[in-house]
Coordinates of C-alpha atoms in Angstrom, one line a residue:
M1 CA -34.9 0.5 -63.5
K2 CA -31.5 1.1 -65.1
P3 CA -28.2 -0.5 -62.6
Q4 CA -26.7 0.8 -60.4
G5 CA -23.1 -0.1 -63.1
S6 CA -24.9 1.7 -66.3
A7 CA -22.6 4.7 -67.7
R8 CA -22.3 7.6 -67.0
L9 CA -20.9 7.3 -63.1
R10 CA -17.1 7.6 -62.3
L11 CA -17.3 5.0 -59.9
S12 CA -15.3 3.0 -60.6
I13 CA -13.3 4.8 -57.1
P14 CA -13.1 4.8 -54.2
V15 CA -15.7 7.8 -52.2
W16 CA -15.2 9.5 -49.5
V17 CA -18.2 11.1 -47.6
C18 CA -16.9 14.9 -46.0
A19 CA -19.4 14.2 -42.4
F20 CA -17.0 15.2 -41.0
G21 CA -16.7 18.6 -42.0
L22 CA -20.8 19.6 -41.3
W23 CA -21.1 18.8 -37.5
Y24 CA -17.4 20.0 -36.7
A25 CA -15.9 22.9 -38.8
A26 CA -16.9 24.9 -35.2
M27 CA -13.7 23.0 -33.4
A28 CA -11.4 24.8 -36.2
H29 CA -9.0 25.7 -33.9
A30 CA -10.1 24.6 -30.7
Q31 CA -7.7 22.0 -30.0
A32 CA -3.9 22.9 -31.1
L33 CA -3.0 21.7 -34.3
S34 CA -0.3 18.3 -33.4
P35 CA 2.9 18.6 -35.7
E36 CA 2.0 16.6 -38.3
V37 CA -1.9 17.5 -38.9
S38 CA 0.2 21.3 -39.2
R39 CA 2.5 19.5 -41.5
G40 CA -0.2 18.3 -43.5
L41 CA -2.3 21.0 -43.8
S42 CA 0.4 23.4 -44.9
W43 CA 1.3 21.4 -47.4
L44 CA -2.4 20.7 -48.0
Q45 CA -3.1 25.0 -48.6
N46 CA -0.7 24.9 -51.7
R47 CA -2.7 22.7 -53.6
V48 CA -5.1 25.4 -54.5
Q49 CA -4.2 26.5 -57.4
S50 CA -5.6 30.3 -58.1
S51 CA -7.8 28.7 -60.1
G52 CA -8.9 26.2 -58.0
T53 CA -8.0 23.3 -59.6
L54 CA -5.3 21.0 -56.9
A55 CA -1.6 20.4 -58.0
N56 CA -1.3 16.3 -58.0
E57 CA -4.8 15.5 -58.1
G58 CA -4.0 14.2 -61.4
S59 CA -2.7 11.1 -60.6
S60 CA -4.6 10.8 -56.9
I61 CA -7.1 7.5 -56.6
A62 CA -10.4 9.8 -56.9
T63 CA -11.9 12.5 -59.9
A64 CA -10.5 15.7 -59.1
L65 CA -14.6 16.8 -57.6
Q66 CA -14.0 14.9 -55.5
N67 CA -10.7 16.2 -54.8
R68 CA -11.2 19.4 -54.2
A69 CA -14.7 18.3 -52.1
E70 CA -12.8 16.2 -49.6
V71 CA -10.0 19.5 -49.9
A72 CA -12.5 21.5 -49.2
Q73 CA -14.1 19.7 -45.7
T74 CA -10.8 19.4 -44.9
L75 CA -9.2 23.4 -44.8
K76 CA -12.6 24.6 -43.4
T77 CA -12.2 22.7 -41.2
L78 CA -9.0 24.0 -40.4
S79 CA -7.9 27.0 -41.6
A80 CA -10.7 28.3 -44.4
L81 CA -12.1 27.0 -47.8
P82 CA -10.8 29.3 -50.6
A83 CA -12.8 30.6 -52.9
S84 CA -11.4 29.6 -56.0
L85 CA -11.9 25.8 -54.1
A86 CA -15.1 26.7 -54.1
D87 CA -15.4 28.2 -57.5
A88 CA -14.6 24.8 -59.3
I89 CA -16.5 22.5 -57.1
A90 CA -19.9 24.7 -58.3
G91 CA -18.6 24.9 -62.0
E92 CA -19.0 20.8 -62.6
S93 CA -21.4 19.8 -64.8
E94 CA -21.9 16.1 -64.0
G95 CA -25.0 15.7 -62.5
N96 CA -24.9 12.0 -60.8
T97 CA -25.7 11.5 -57.2
E98 CA -22.8 11.6 -55.3
Y99 CA -21.7 14.3 -58.0
L100 CA -24.3 16.4 -56.8
A101 CA -24.4 15.7 -52.6
R102 CA -20.4 16.4 -52.7
R103 CA -21.4 20.3 -54.2
I104 CA -24.2 20.9 -51.7
V105 CA -22.4 19.4 -49.2
S106 CA -18.9 21.6 -50.1
L107 CA -20.7 25.0 -51.5
A108 CA -23.1 25.3 -48.3
L109 CA -19.8 25.1 -46.2
A110 CA -19.0 27.7 -48.4
G111 CA -22.6 30.2 -47.3
R112 CA -23.9 29.8 -51.3
D113 CA -27.4 28.2 -52.9
V114 CA -27.7 25.3 -52.9
S115 CA -31.6 24.5 -53.4
A116 CA -31.4 24.8 -57.4
L117 CA -28.6 20.8 -57.0
V118 CA -31.5 20.0 -53.9
T119 CA -33.8 20.4 -56.4
A120 CA -31.5 18.1 -58.5
L121 CA -30.8 15.7 -55.8
S122 CA -34.4 14.8 -54.7
A123 CA -35.3 14.4 -58.3
H124 CA -33.3 11.1 -58.4
Q125 CA -35.7 9.7 -55.2
N126 CA -37.2 5.7 -56.5
L127 CA -40.6 4.7 -55.0
D128 CA -38.4 2.3 -52.4
G129 CA -37.4 5.6 -50.6
G130 CA -33.7 5.0 -51.7
F131 CA -31.4 7.1 -54.5
G132 CA -29.5 5.4 -56.9
G133 CA -26.1 6.9 -58.8
G134 CA -28.3 8.9 -60.7
A135 CA -32.2 9.8 -62.8
G136 CA -33.6 5.9 -62.8
Y137 CA -30.4 4.1 -61.4
D138 CA -31.4 1.5 -58.5
S139 CA -31.3 2.4 -55.4
N140 CA -28.1 1.7 -53.2
P141 CA -27.2 2.3 -50.1
L142 CA -23.9 4.4 -51.1
E143 CA -25.5 6.7 -53.4
T144 CA -28.6 6.7 -50.4
A145 CA -26.6 7.7 -48.0
W146 CA -24.5 10.1 -49.4
A147 CA -28.3 11.8 -50.3
L148 CA -29.3 11.9 -46.1
I149 CA -26.0 13.6 -45.7
A150 CA -25.8 16.9 -48.1
F151 CA -30.0 16.6 -47.3
K152 CA -28.7 17.7 -44.1
S153 CA -26.0 19.4 -44.2
A154 CA -28.3 22.2 -47.2
N155 CA -30.8 21.4 -43.4
A156 CA -33.8 21.0 -46.9
I157 CA -37.0 19.8 -46.5
A158 CA -36.5 16.3 -48.0
P159 CA -38.1 13.2 -47.6
V160 CA -35.2 11.7 -45.3
F161 CA -37.9 9.0 -43.8
P162 CA -38.0 7.5 -47.2
A163 CA -34.5 7.0 -47.3
L164 CA -34.1 6.4 -43.8
G165 CA -36.5 3.1 -44.4
Y166 CA -35.1 1.5 -47.3
L167 CA -30.9 2.5 -45.3
T168 CA -32.3 -0.2 -42.2
S169 CA -34.0 -2.5 -45.2
A170 CA -30.7 -3.0 -47.0
Q171 CA -28.8 -3.6 -44.0
A172 CA -27.6 -7.2 -44.2
S173 CA -27.3 -9.8 -41.6
D174 CA -23.9 -9.2 -40.7
G175 CA -24.5 -5.3 -40.1
S176 CA -22.8 -4.6 -43.1
Y177 CA -24.1 -2.4 -46.0
S178 CA -23.3 -2.5 -49.7
A179 CA -22.7 -1.2 -53.5
P180 CA -22.0 -2.6 -56.9
G181 CA -17.9 -2.0 -56.8
R182 CA -17.6 -0.9 -53.4
P183 CA -15.2 -2.3 -51.6
D184 CA -18.4 -3.4 -47.5
V185 CA -16.7 -1.4 -45.2
E186 CA -16.4 1.6 -47.2
S187 CA -20.3 1.7 -47.3
T188 CA -20.9 0.8 -43.9
A189 CA -19.2 3.9 -42.1
I190 CA -20.3 6.1 -44.9
A191 CA -24.1 4.9 -44.1
V192 CA -23.4 5.1 -40.3
L193 CA -22.4 8.5 -40.7
A194 CA -25.5 9.5 -42.8
Q195 CA -27.8 7.3 -40.4
R196 CA -25.6 9.3 -37.7
L197 CA -27.2 13.1 -38.2
Y198 CA -30.3 11.5 -38.0
A199 CA -30.1 10.1 -35.2
S200 CA -31.7 12.3 -32.2
E201 CA -34.6 13.3 -34.2
F202 CA -35.8 9.2 -35.0
N203 CA -35.0 6.7 -32.7
N204 CA -35.1 3.4 -34.7
V205 CA -31.9 5.2 -36.3
M206 CA -29.9 3.7 -33.0
T207 CA -30.5 0.3 -34.0
A208 CA -28.7 0.3 -37.9
I209 CA -26.2 2.1 -36.5
Q210 CA -25.2 -0.3 -33.6
R211 CA -25.3 -3.8 -35.9
A212 CA -22.9 -1.7 -38.5
V213 CA -20.4 0.1 -35.8
A214 CA -20.0 -4.0 -34.4
Y215 CA -19.2 -5.2 -38.2
L216 CA -17.1 -2.7 -38.9
L217 CA -14.9 -3.2 -35.2
A218 CA -15.0 -7.2 -36.6
Q219 CA -13.2 -5.2 -39.9
Q220 CA -10.3 -4.1 -37.7
S221 CA -6.6 -6.4 -37.9
P222 CA -4.6 -6.8 -35.5
G223 CA -3.2 -3.7 -35.3
Q224 CA -6.6 -2.0 -35.3
Q225 CA -6.3 0.1 -38.7
W226 CA -8.6 -0.8 -41.9
G227 CA -7.4 -2.9 -45.3
D228 CA -3.6 -1.1 -43.9
S229 CA -5.4 1.9 -46.2
V230 CA -5.7 5.2 -45.3
F231 CA -8.2 5.5 -47.0
L232 CA -10.7 3.1 -45.5
T233 CA -8.9 3.3 -42.3
S234 CA -9.4 7.2 -42.2
T235 CA -13.5 6.1 -43.4
A236 CA -13.7 3.5 -40.5
Y237 CA -12.6 5.8 -37.6
E238 CA -14.5 8.8 -38.6
A239 CA -17.9 6.0 -38.5
V240 CA -16.9 4.8 -35.1
H241 CA -14.9 7.0 -33.4
D242 CA -19.0 9.0 -31.8
F243 CA -19.8 5.1 -30.8
V244 CA -16.9 3.6 -29.2
R245 CA -14.5 4.2 -26.5
L246 CA -12.0 7.0 -27.1
Q247 CA -9.6 4.9 -27.1
P248 CA -7.9 2.3 -27.5
T249 CA -8.5 2.8 -31.3
A250 CA -7.7 6.0 -31.3
T251 CA -4.0 5.7 -30.5
A252 CA -4.0 2.7 -33.4
V253 CA -5.3 5.1 -35.7
R254 CA -3.2 8.2 -35.1
A255 CA 0.1 6.1 -34.8
F256 CA -0.6 4.4 -38.1
L257 CA -1.5 7.7 -40.3
A258 CA 1.7 8.9 -38.8
A259 CA 3.8 6.6 -40.1
S260 CA 1.9 7.2 -43.5
Q261 CA 2.9 10.3 -43.7
G262 CA 4.8 11.8 -46.3
S263 CA 8.0 13.7 -45.2
E264 CA 6.5 17.0 -47.5
G265 CA 3.1 15.8 -45.0
S266 CA 1.1 14.5 -47.2
W267 CA -0.1 10.5 -47.8
D268 CA -0.1 8.0 -50.0
S269 CA 2.9 9.8 -52.1
G270 CA 1.0 13.3 -53.2
D271 CA -2.7 12.2 -53.5
P272 CA -4.6 15.1 -52.5
F273 CA -7.8 13.1 -51.5
S274 CA -5.4 11.2 -49.6
T275 CA -4.1 13.3 -47.1
A276 CA -7.8 15.5 -46.4
L277 CA -9.4 12.3 -45.9
A278 CA -6.1 11.7 -42.6
L279 CA -6.3 14.8 -41.6
R280 CA -8.9 14.9 -40.6
A281 CA -9.1 11.3 -38.6
L282 CA -6.0 12.7 -37.0
V283 CA -7.7 15.3 -35.7
L284 CA -10.9 13.4 -34.5
A285 CA -8.0 10.6 -32.8
G286 CA -7.8 13.6 -30.2
T287 CA -11.8 15.1 -30.0
V288 CA -14.2 13.3 -27.2
P289 CA -16.8 10.8 -28.5
A290 CA -20.1 12.5 -28.8
N291 CA -23.2 10.3 -29.1
P292 CA -25.6 11.5 -31.0
T293 CA -28.1 9.7 -28.7
L294 CA -27.2 11.5 -25.8
A295 CA -27.0 13.9 -23.3
I296 CA -24.3 16.9 -22.9
V297 CA -25.1 19.5 -19.9
K298 CA -22.4 21.8 -19.5
G299 CA -22.0 25.6 -17.4
K300 CA -19.7 28.2 -15.8
V301 CA -19.3 28.8 -12.4
I302 CA -18.5 32.8 -11.2
D303 CA -18.1 34.8 -8.1
G304 CA -20.8 36.8 -8.0
Q305 CA -18.8 39.8 -6.2
T306 CA -15.7 39.7 -8.5
G307 CA -17.4 38.3 -11.8
L308 CA -14.5 36.1 -12.4
P309 CA -13.9 31.6 -12.7
L310 CA -14.2 30.4 -9.7
D311 CA -12.0 26.7 -10.3
G312 CA -12.4 23.9 -7.6
V313 CA -16.3 23.8 -7.9
S314 CA -18.3 20.8 -7.4
A315 CA -21.0 19.8 -9.9
A316 CA -23.2 16.8 -8.6
L317 CA -25.8 15.6 -11.1
T318 CA -28.3 12.6 -10.5
G319 CA -31.8 11.7 -13.1
P320 CA -31.5 9.1 -15.5
T321 CA -28.4 7.8 -14.5
I322 CA -25.3 9.5 -11.4
P323 CA -22.3 10.8 -13.2
A324 CA -19.2 10.4 -11.2
P325 CA -18.6 14.2 -9.4
A326 CA -17.0 17.1 -12.0
T327 CA -14.6 20.3 -10.3
S328 CA -14.9 23.0 -12.3
S329 CA -12.1 24.4 -14.1
A330 CA -11.2 28.1 -16.1
G331 CA -15.0 28.2 -14.1
L332 CA -17.1 25.5 -16.9
F333 CA -18.5 22.5 -15.5
E334 CA -19.7 20.3 -18.1
F335 CA -21.2 16.0 -18.6
R336 CA -21.7 14.0 -21.2
D337 CA -23.3 10.9 -22.6
L338 CA -26.8 10.9 -20.3
P339 CA -29.1 9.5 -21.5
P340 CA -32.8 11.3 -22.1
G341 CA -34.9 13.5 -19.1
T342 CA -34.9 15.1 -15.7
Y343 CA -31.6 15.6 -14.4
G344 CA -30.8 18.1 -10.6
L345 CA -27.6 19.9 -10.3
Q346 CA -26.4 21.4 -6.8
L347 CA -23.0 23.5 -7.2
S348 CA -21.3 23.5 -4.4
L349 CA -17.4 26.0 -3.1
S350 CA -16.3 25.9 0.9
Q351 CA -17.1 29.5 1.7
Y352 CA -20.2 29.7 -0.3
G353 CA -23.1 29.8 -1.1
T354 CA -24.3 25.6 -2.9
I355 CA -26.5 26.4 -6.3
T356 CA -29.3 23.8 -6.9
T357 CA -31.7 23.9 -10.4
T358 CA -33.9 21.4 -12.2
T359 CA -33.1 20.8 -16.1
N360 CA -34.4 18.3 -18.2
V361 CA -32.8 17.5 -21.9
S362 CA -33.7 15.8 -24.5
A363 CA -31.1 13.2 -26.6
G364 CA -29.0 14.4 -28.8
Q365 CA -29.6 18.4 -26.6
T366 CA -26.4 19.4 -26.0
L367 CA -28.0 22.1 -22.6
N368 CA -25.2 25.3 -21.7
L369 CA -26.3 26.4 -18.4
G370 CA -25.4 29.7 -19.1
V371 CA -23.5 32.0 -16.4
L372 CA -23.9 30.9 -13.3
Q373 CA -23.1 32.6 -10.5
M374 CA -22.4 32.2 -6.2
S375 CA -21.8 34.3 -3.7
K376 CA -19.8 34.1 -0.8
S377 CA -21.4 33.4 2.6
A378 CA -21.4 35.1 5.4
G379 CA -19.7 34.1 7.8
A380 CA -17.2 33.6 5.2
T381 CA -13.5 32.0 7.0
T382 CA -11.2 33.1 4.5
G383 CA -10.8 36.1 1.7
T384 CA -9.7 35.9 -1.9
V385 CA -6.8 37.1 -3.6
R386 CA -7.5 38.4 -8.1
G387 CA -6.0 40.7 -9.8
T388 CA -5.1 41.3 -13.6
V389 CA -1.4 40.1 -14.7
K390 CA 0.2 42.4 -18.1
D391 CA 3.9 43.5 -20.3
S392 CA 5.6 45.5 -17.7
T393 CA 6.4 46.1 -22.2
T394 CA 2.5 47.0 -23.2
N395 CA 0.0 47.0 -20.5
Q396 CA -1.6 44.4 -22.7
P397 CA -2.3 41.5 -20.7
I398 CA -0.8 37.4 -20.4
G399 CA -2.8 34.6 -20.5
N400 CA -2.5 30.8 -19.4
A401 CA 0.6 33.5 -16.4
L402 CA 0.5 31.2 -13.0
V403 CA -0.5 33.1 -10.2
A404 CA 0.6 31.0 -7.0
T405 CA -0.3 31.2 -3.0
K406 CA 3.1 30.3 -0.5
D407 CA 0.6 28.3 1.0
G408 CA 0.6 26.3 -2.6
L409 CA -3.2 27.8 -4.7
S410 CA -3.1 28.6 -7.5
T411 CA -4.4 29.5 -11.3
L412 CA -3.7 30.7 -14.6
T413 CA -5.0 33.8 -15.5
D414 CA -7.4 33.5 -18.5
G415 CA -6.8 35.3 -21.8
T416 CA -7.5 38.7 -20.6
G417 CA -4.6 38.5 -17.8
N418 CA -7.9 37.5 -15.6
Y419 CA -7.6 35.6 -12.0
Q420 CA -9.0 35.0 -9.2
I421 CA -7.9 32.3 -6.4
A422 CA -10.7 31.7 -3.9
N423 CA -10.6 30.1 -0.5
V424 CA -7.4 31.7 0.9
P425 CA -6.6 31.6 5.0
P426 CA -6.4 34.5 5.5
G427 CA -3.4 36.6 7.3
T428 CA 0.0 37.3 5.1
I429 CA 0.2 36.3 1.9
T430 CA 3.2 36.0 0.0
V431 CA 1.7 35.9 -4.3
Q432 CA 4.2 35.2 -6.9
A433 CA 2.6 35.6 -10.4
S434 CA 5.0 33.3 -13.9
K435 CA 5.0 33.3 -17.0
S436 CA 7.4 31.5 -19.5
G437 CA 10.1 34.0 -21.2
Y438 CA 9.2 36.9 -18.1
A439 CA 11.2 37.4 -15.5
N440 CA 8.2 36.3 -11.9
A441 CA 7.1 38.8 -10.4
G442 CA 6.2 38.5 -6.0
G443 CA 4.0 40.1 -3.7
T444 CA 3.2 39.9 -0.3
G445 CA -0.3 41.7 1.4
S446 CA -2.3 41.3 4.3
L447 CA -5.6 39.1 3.1
S448 CA -8.7 39.5 6.1
A449 CA -11.2 36.8 6.1
G450 CA -14.2 37.5 4.3
G451 CA -11.4 40.1 2.5
V452 CA -10.1 40.7 -0.9
F453 CA -6.4 40.9 -2.0
V454 CA -6.3 42.4 -5.5
F455 CA -2.2 41.8 -6.9
S456 CA -2.2 43.4 -10.1
P457 CA 2.1 42.5 -11.2
S458 CA 2.8 43.3 -14.5
L459 CA 6.0 41.0 -15.6
V460 CA 9.0 42.5 -17.8
P461 CA 9.9 40.1 -20.6
G462 CA 12.9 38.1 -19.5
A463 CA 15.2 39.7 -21.7
Q464 CA 15.2 42.3 -20.3
S465 CA 14.5 41.4 -16.5
G466 CA 18.1 42.5 -16.2
A467 CA 17.8 45.8 -16.4
G468 CA 16.1 45.8 -12.6
A469 CA 12.8 45.6 -11.6
T470 CA 9.5 47.4 -11.1
L471 CA 6.9 47.2 -8.5
L472 CA 2.6 47.5 -9.5
G473 CA 0.0 47.0 -8.2
T474 CA -3.5 48.6 -7.3
V475 CA -4.6 49.1 -3.5
N476 CA -9.2 47.7 -3.2
R477 CA -11.3 48.5 -0.4
A478 CA -11.2 44.7 1.5
G479 CA -15.8 45.6 1.4
D480 CA -16.9 46.2 -1.9
G481 CA -14.1 46.4 -3.5
A482 CA -13.7 49.7 -4.4
P483 CA -10.3 51.9 -5.8
L484 CA -8.4 53.7 -3.3
A485 CA -6.7 56.3 -4.0
G486 CA -4.1 59.0 -1.8
V487 CA -3.2 55.7 -0.7
S488 CA 0.9 56.2 0.8
I489 CA 2.9 52.7 -0.3
S490 CA 6.7 51.9 0.5
V491 CA 9.4 49.6 0.2
S492 CA 12.6 49.0 2.0
G493 CA 15.3 46.5 1.2
A494 CA 18.3 47.2 -0.6
T495 CA 16.3 50.1 -2.9
S496 CA 14.2 52.2 -0.5
T497 CA 11.4 53.7 -2.5
S498 CA 7.4 55.0 -2.1
A499 CA 4.7 56.2 -4.6
I500 CA 1.1 57.6 -3.5
T501 CA -1.8 55.2 -5.8
D502 CA -3.4 57.3 -8.5
A503 CA -6.3 57.6 -10.3
T504 CA -6.5 54.6 -11.3
C505 CA -5.6 53.7 -7.5
S506 CA -2.5 51.9 -8.5
S507 CA 1.5 52.3 -7.7
G508 CA 4.4 53.0 -9.5
F509 CA 7.8 52.5 -8.0
G510 CA 11.4 53.9 -9.6
S511 CA 14.8 54.6 -8.4
G512 CA 15.1 58.1 -6.3
T513 CA 11.1 58.8 -7.8
R514 CA 8.5 59.4 -5.4
F515 CA 4.9 59.5 -6.7
H516 CA 2.0 61.0 -5.1
T517 CA -1.9 62.5 -6.2
I518 CA -2.6 66.4 -6.9
S519 CA -5.0 65.3 -5.2
S520 CA -6.7 62.5 -3.1
R521 CA -10.0 61.9 -5.2
C522 CA -9.8 59.8 -7.3
Q523 CA -10.2 61.3 -10.2
N524 CA -7.3 62.8 -10.6
C525 CA -3.7 61.4 -11.6
C526 CA -0.7 61.1 -10.3
V527 CA 2.6 63.2 -11.4
A528 CA 6.1 63.6 -10.9
P529 CA 7.9 65.6 -8.5
G530 CA 7.8 68.6 -10.5
S531 CA 6.2 67.3 -13.7
R532 CA 2.8 68.3 -15.0
S533 CA 2.4 64.9 -16.9
S534 CA -1.0 63.7 -16.3
K535 CA -0.1 60.2 -16.3
C536 CA 2.3 58.0 -14.4
A537 CA 5.2 57.8 -14.8
R538 CA 6.8 53.8 -14.6
L539 CA 10.3 53.5 -13.1
S540 CA 13.1 50.3 -13.1
W541 CA 16.0 49.9 -10.8

């Protein structure tokens, strides 16, 4: 067979695997981008030319295709993959193993048919299960890892078990992997990334991963980066991320990459290849590790009466391991790093009924239990405050507004402006809604045990707050939450005014104006005296 170093293959420069894009593309906007990532992303986006080529790719440490493939992975992960860039990758004619694999991964992310490329890549597999640089080339761990990553990205039916077996046999006693002309750190990291993709399917893979991760950690410098190199640090960190604690490595990697970034946002003096790798590593440094051999159990808890998320629910899990109880936030709870097996889940909240369930999880599974409803107990001694916060000018919901009672209970509105505060002591309550850029809005009312107080203010933008104030709200029946029309409401103080709830059972007070319904039936609308308008006006004072 031909040795790995034979002609045709352009393997004299470092290569990097795009496995990040395989399992993190879905979280493209899951977390807010840091200033370093935002600046680097903007620079990288501006490198893409209308032809699909990249500005600066000619002076990069990598080849043109390697540059384009890495940039494609990063743009897909953090924003969008330009069609012109995908076209340029598809047009590559070189057919060595690495290039075929890169094209498969990039084009699969672009949603294109890669079946012909998969067939061509499969033809490179040797009798020992491994892959060389091309058809007829001796197998080596680096090219074998590339092929495994490509097959997984395309969900291809391929002989991956022999390839994984080859990687196991090719591992050195110290846990490393070697390939001709390449740093062992690079080859080992790429082998880990390939094996990780199959860890939940083939249990014996985990032993090889653990040995390789131990080798990579042993190669760290005192500053916890690898080789004082953006390329090697990004490579190795992505490989070990899911198999070590987030800290202190994440902070060290983030600090090293931030200090290495150019003022315009790039790395290695305007290299798209290094910049693409560094950006993905920075995002990964802010991502919770997810060991592929362990499971995740999560769900959302809502109030069975109001349908709104319940904060503060205690979630306890028992089974092969007993993690610390989780507390729901925005109704969400999650347990991570669970060994496979049978688990019992119990959800509890004061004044509410308890939910218990049993479930099985397998290695690498993310089990989403979906939406679970909890109902208020019949003998509840507390009440509920809920409502919707909107912008007084646009009438659009306001998310992340803080709603708090005078007793110190609080929550944030969701993306639809809705909120709920459970287990509020009954009696006279005062509630206030606030959001940066808006004037605060408050309300006072009476809450009965087991009842619901609805506070739905419209916040006035700060620029308009000097014009006066508007009081808006909704009146609901305590028993079932049904809206009530024809309820008389009055305000006294520096300004005295009154209103009667309209067809949507909301009230609006304006200076010197009385609002009333033309019928006590909830189907009708309110009008100002002397007006025939079918809509309610809103005035400020």
